[in-house]
PDB file of C-alpha atoms in Angstrom:
ATOM      1  CA  MET A   2     -45.872 -73.946 -24.545  1.00 57.00           C
ATOM      2  CA  LYS A   3     -48.108 -74.624 -27.355  1.00 66.00           C
ATOM      3  CA  LYS A   4     -44.587 -76.859 -29.412  1.00 78.00           C
ATOM      4  CA  TYR A   5     -44.860 -78.951 -26.077  1.00 79.00           C
ATOM      5  CA  GLY A   6     -48.518 -79.419 -25.313  1.00 84.00           C
ATOM      6  CA  PHE A   7     -49.203 -82.750 -27.208  1.00 86.00           C
ATOM      7  CA  GLY A   8     -46.568 -84.217 -25.215  1.00 87.00           C
ATOM      8  CA  LEU A   9     -46.770 -83.405 -22.752  1.00 91.00           C
ATOM      9  CA  ILE A  10     -50.253 -84.289 -22.586  1.00 93.00           C
ATOM     10  CA  LEU A  11     -49.285 -88.068 -23.614  1.00 93.00           C
ATOM     11  CA  SER A  12     -46.983 -87.969 -20.450  1.00 94.00           C
ATOM     12  CA  LEU A  13     -50.166 -86.811 -17.848  1.00 95.00           C
ATOM     13  CA  VAL A  14     -52.169 -89.122 -18.647  1.00 96.00           C
ATOM     14  CA  VAL A  15     -49.296 -92.513 -19.515  1.00 96.00           C
ATOM     15  CA  LEU A  16     -47.891 -90.967 -15.133  1.00 96.00           C
ATOM     16  CA  LEU A  17     -52.042 -91.107 -13.881  1.00 97.00           C
ATOM     17  CA  LEU A  18     -52.883 -94.643 -15.210  1.00 97.00           C
ATOM     18  CA  LEU A  19     -49.369 -95.456 -14.236  1.00 97.00           C
ATOM     19  CA  LEU A  20     -50.278 -93.988 -10.920  1.00 96.00           C
ATOM     20  CA  ILE A  21     -53.712 -95.580 -10.402  1.00 97.00           C
ATOM     21  CA  VAL A  22     -52.869 -98.834 -11.216  1.00 96.00           C
ATOM     22  CA  ASN A  23     -50.016 -98.118  -8.250  1.00 96.00           C
ATOM     23  CA  VAL A  24     -52.538 -97.597  -5.953  1.00 95.00           C
ATOM     24  CA  GLN A  25     -54.985 -99.364  -6.761  1.00 95.00           C
ATOM     25  CA  VAL A  26     -52.598-102.862  -8.038  1.00 94.00           C
ATOM     26  CA  TYR A  27     -49.862-103.032  -6.183  1.00 95.00           C
ATOM     27  CA  HIS A  28     -50.504-100.605  -2.940  1.00 94.00           C
ATOM     28  CA  ASN A  29     -47.741 -98.110  -3.749  1.00 93.00           C
ATOM     29  CA  VAL A  30     -44.600-100.793  -3.927  1.00 94.00           C
ATOM     30  CA  MET A  31     -44.158-100.159  -7.229  1.00 94.00           C
ATOM     31  CA  PRO A  32     -41.141 -98.937  -8.895  1.00 93.00           C
ATOM     32  CA  LEU A  33     -41.556 -95.106 -10.814  1.00 94.00           C
ATOM     33  CA  ASN A  34     -38.425 -93.385 -11.261  1.00 92.00           C
ATOM     34  CA  ALA A  35     -37.704 -94.924 -14.376  1.00 94.00           C
ATOM     35  CA  PRO A  36     -40.907 -94.457 -16.491  1.00 96.00           C
ATOM     36  CA  ILE A  37     -41.188 -90.890 -14.948  1.00 95.00           C
ATOM     37  CA  ILE A  38     -37.720 -89.917 -15.828  1.00 95.00           C
ATOM     38  CA  PHE A  39     -38.600 -91.527 -19.137  1.00 95.00           C
ATOM     39  CA  LEU A  40     -42.022 -89.342 -19.090  1.00 95.00           C
ATOM     40  CA  THR A  41     -40.754 -86.151 -18.591  1.00 94.00           C
ATOM     41  CA  LEU A  42     -38.487 -86.902 -21.690  1.00 94.00           C
ATOM     42  CA  HIS A  43     -41.338 -87.483 -24.006  1.00 93.00           C
ATOM     43  CA  VAL A  44     -41.769 -84.211 -23.966  1.00 91.00           C
ATOM     44  CA  MET A  45     -38.840 -83.018 -24.734  1.00 90.00           C
ATOM     45  CA  VAL A  46     -38.246 -85.660 -26.994  1.00 92.00           C
ATOM     46  CA  TYR A  47     -42.428 -85.393 -28.934  1.00 90.00           C
ATOM     47  CA  ARG A  48     -41.775 -82.081 -29.713  1.00 88.00           C
ATOM     48  CA  TYR A  49     -37.940 -82.201 -31.468  1.00 88.00           C
ATOM     49  CA  LEU A  50     -38.784 -85.847 -33.257  1.00 88.00           C
ATOM     50  CA  ILE A  51     -42.096 -85.560 -34.739  1.00 86.00           C
ATOM     51  CA  ALA A  52     -41.680 -82.081 -35.769  1.00 84.00           C
ATOM     52  CA  GLU A  53     -38.068 -82.919 -37.580  1.00 89.00           C
ATOM     53  CA  GLN A  54     -40.243 -86.505 -38.715  1.00 88.00           C
ATOM     54  CA  ARG A  55     -38.429 -88.854 -37.290  1.00 91.00           C
ATOM     55  CA  TYR A  56     -40.843 -91.438 -36.424  1.00 91.00           C
ATOM     56  CA  GLY A  57     -38.406 -94.571 -36.369  1.00 94.00           C
ATOM     57  CA  ALA A  58     -36.380 -92.738 -34.107  1.00 93.00           C
ATOM     58  CA  TYR A  59     -39.822 -91.535 -31.863  1.00 93.00           C
ATOM     59  CA  VAL A  60     -40.859 -94.882 -31.691  1.00 94.00           C
ATOM     60  CA  PHE A  61     -37.758 -96.775 -30.556  1.00 96.00           C
ATOM     61  CA  PHE A  62     -38.325 -93.673 -27.597  1.00 95.00           C
ATOM     62  CA  VAL A  63     -41.443 -94.461 -27.766  1.00 95.00           C
ATOM     63  CA  LEU A  64     -40.762 -98.419 -27.069  1.00 96.00           C
ATOM     64  CA  MET A  65     -38.204 -97.568 -24.033  1.00 96.00           C
ATOM     65  CA  VAL A  66     -40.348 -95.581 -22.186  1.00 96.00           C
ATOM     66  CA  GLY A  67     -42.844 -99.008 -21.760  1.00 96.00           C
ATOM     67  CA  ALA A  68     -40.000-100.930 -21.381  1.00 96.00           C
ATOM     68  CA  SER A  69     -38.486 -98.572 -18.528  1.00 96.00           C
ATOM     69  CA  ILE A  70     -42.806 -99.287 -17.667  1.00 96.00           C
ATOM     70  CA  ILE A  71     -42.599-103.208 -17.979  1.00 96.00           C
ATOM     71  CA  PHE A  72     -39.618-104.531 -15.792  1.00 95.00           C
ATOM     72  CA  SER A  73     -41.132-101.236 -12.983  1.00 95.00           C
ATOM     73  CA  LEU A  74     -43.976-103.929 -12.878  1.00 95.00           C
ATOM     74  CA  PRO A  75     -43.392-106.050  -9.676  1.00 95.00           C
ATOM     75  CA  GLU A  76     -43.875-110.035  -9.927  1.00 94.00           C
ATOM     76  CA  PHE A  77     -47.060-110.160  -7.602  1.00 95.00           C
ATOM     77  CA  THR A  78     -49.991-107.962  -6.654  1.00 94.00           C
ATOM     78  CA  HIS A  79     -50.476-107.297  -3.865  1.00 92.00           C
ATOM     79  CA  GLN A  80     -53.561-109.810  -3.956  1.00 92.00           C
ATOM     80  CA  GLN A  81     -51.161-112.367  -5.710  1.00 94.00           C
ATOM     81  CA  ALA A  82     -49.137-111.042  -1.669  1.00 93.00           C
ATOM     82  CA  LYS A  83     -51.991-112.404  -0.352  1.00 91.00           C
ATOM     83  CA  ASP A  84     -53.336-115.885  -1.563  1.00 92.00           C
ATOM     84  CA  LYS A  85     -49.855-117.100  -1.478  1.00 93.00           C
ATOM     85  CA  ILE A  86     -49.327-116.370   2.299  1.00 91.00           C
ATOM     86  CA  LEU A  87     -52.677-117.017   3.018  1.00 90.00           C
ATOM     87  CA  ALA A  88     -51.921-121.363   0.539  1.00 91.00           C
ATOM     88  CA  THR A  89     -49.255-121.083   2.647  1.00 89.00           C
ATOM     89  CA  TYR A  90     -50.020-120.418   6.272  1.00 84.00           C
ATOM     90  CA  GLY A  91     -53.715-121.699   6.315  1.00 83.00           C
ATOM     91  CA  PRO A  92     -57.110-120.401   4.944  1.00 81.00           C
ATOM     92  CA  GLU A  93     -58.442-119.947   8.674  1.00 83.00           C
ATOM     93  CA  LEU A  94     -55.241-116.982   8.891  1.00 84.00           C
ATOM     94  CA  GLU A  95     -57.276-114.216   8.987  1.00 86.00           C
ATOM     95  CA  LEU A  96     -55.023-111.368   6.792  1.00 86.00           C
ATOM     96  CA  THR A  97     -54.861-107.241   8.254  1.00 82.00           C
ATOM     97  CA  ILE A  98     -53.293-104.983   6.163  1.00 74.00           C
ATOM     98  CA  GLN A  99     -50.582-102.897   8.083  1.00 79.00           C
ATOM     99  CA  GLU A 100     -48.951 -99.819   5.765  1.00 83.00           C
ATOM    100  CA  ASN A 101     -45.946-101.172   3.116  1.00 90.00           C
ATOM    101  CA  LEU A 102     -42.492-101.463   4.952  1.00 90.00           C
ATOM    102  CA  PRO A 103     -38.913-100.789   3.203  1.00 88.00           C
ATOM    103  CA  LEU A 104     -36.386-103.555   2.320  1.00 87.00           C
ATOM    104  CA  ASP A 105     -32.992-103.544   3.202  1.00 82.00           C
ATOM    105  CA  ARG A 106     -31.259-103.195  -1.017  1.00 71.00           C
ATOM    106  CA  ASN A 107     -27.874-102.011  -0.167  1.00 74.00           C
ATOM    107  CA  GLU A 108     -26.281-105.151  -1.768  1.00 71.00           C
ATOM    108  CA  VAL A 109     -27.075-103.880  -5.521  1.00 74.00           C
ATOM    109  CA  TRP A 110     -28.715-100.536  -6.831  1.00 79.00           C
ATOM    110  CA  ASP A 111     -31.488-102.065  -9.319  1.00 83.00           C
ATOM    111  CA  PRO A 112     -34.066 -99.108  -9.996  1.00 86.00           C
ATOM    112  CA  PHE A 113     -36.219-101.614 -11.614  1.00 89.00           C
ATOM    113  CA  ALA A 114     -36.026-103.819  -7.705  1.00 88.00           C
ATOM    114  CA  PRO A 115     -39.257-102.378  -5.518  1.00 90.00           C
ATOM    115  CA  ASN A 116     -37.816-100.907  -2.212  1.00 88.00           C
ATOM    116  CA  TRP A 117     -41.248-101.288  -0.608  1.00 92.00           C
ATOM    117  CA  GLY A 118     -42.629-105.029   1.029  1.00 94.00           C
ATOM    118  CA  TYR A 119     -45.824-105.186   1.377  1.00 94.00           C
ATOM    119  CA  ALA A 120     -46.060-106.067   5.222  1.00 92.00           C
ATOM    120  CA  PHE A 121     -49.189-107.682   7.013  1.00 91.00           C
ATOM    121  CA  LEU A 122     -49.743-109.042   9.905  1.00 89.00           C
ATOM    122  CA  GLY A 123     -52.266-112.102  10.730  1.00 85.00           C
ATOM    123  CA  THR A 124     -54.522-114.254  13.542  1.00 83.00           C
ATOM    124  CA  VAL A 125     -55.902-117.433  14.171  1.00 77.00           C
ATOM    125  CA  PRO A 126     -58.917-116.992  15.332  1.00 75.00           C
ATOM    126  CA  SER A 127     -58.440-120.247  17.260  1.00 74.00           C
ATOM    127  CA  SER A 128     -55.579-119.899  19.177  1.00 76.00           C
ATOM    128  CA  GLU A 129     -55.106-116.133  19.106  1.00 77.00           C
ATOM    129  CA  GLU A 130     -51.819-116.196  18.008  1.00 79.00           C
ATOM    130  CA  HIS A 131     -50.319-113.632  15.896  1.00 83.00           C
ATOM    131  CA  THR A 132     -47.509-112.936  13.329  1.00 85.00           C
ATOM    132  CA  SER A 133     -46.329-110.207  11.630  1.00 89.00           C
ATOM    133  CA  LEU A 134     -45.449-111.419   7.901  1.00 90.00           C
ATOM    134  CA  LEU A 135     -42.983-109.206   5.832  1.00 91.00           C
ATOM    135  CA  PHE A 136     -43.898-109.972   1.265  1.00 93.00           C
ATOM    136  CA  ILE A 137     -40.798-108.869  -1.601  1.00 92.00           C
ATOM    137  CA  PRO A 138     -43.127-107.962  -4.075  1.00 94.00           C
ATOM    138  CA  ASP A 139     -40.030-108.545  -6.879  1.00 90.00           C
ATOM    139  CA  THR A 140     -39.082-112.620  -5.390  1.00 90.00           C
ATOM    140  CA  GLY A 141     -41.962-113.675  -3.701  1.00 91.00           C
ATOM    141  CA  LYS A 142     -40.310-114.583  -0.174  1.00 92.00           C
ATOM    142  CA  MET A 143     -42.132-114.319   2.882  1.00 91.00           C
ATOM    143  CA  VAL A 144     -40.679-113.540   5.806  1.00 90.00           C
ATOM    144  CA  GLU A 145     -42.309-112.881   9.351  1.00 88.00           C
ATOM    145  CA  ILE A 146     -41.242-109.885  11.564  1.00 85.00           C
ATOM    146  CA  ALA A 147     -42.652-110.637  14.478  1.00 70.00           C
ATOM    147  CA  PRO A 148     -44.644-112.931  16.459  1.00 58.00           C
TER     148      PRO A 148
END
């Protein structure tokens, strides 16, 4: 375990930061499958490549981990989604947050595409109209779910 310790600590710190960003900024829609796989592999890669002093290969692997994290970031944060909805439907719309809703991704497999979308319930106080909206975080498309 001692040989894997530092690589394990590095992977756990990065994973913890990713989980915090996912919860705070993206409200749990960030697809973390690929980064978690790479961070798991990092523990072993660190142990063997650093011990053999193959720093170039290790830097390449770290760049791959970074690329998987960057590709996993959705295009829109939760706040950006909220701002875009308010810009489209008008500032008089009052939004309340609902739970995220699953997206239908059967057409093509993409490990970096979110499987969840931001769901909002909107109310216009002057007319008492209600609307439910689904915001797709990787395309920015808004869909009215139910009036």
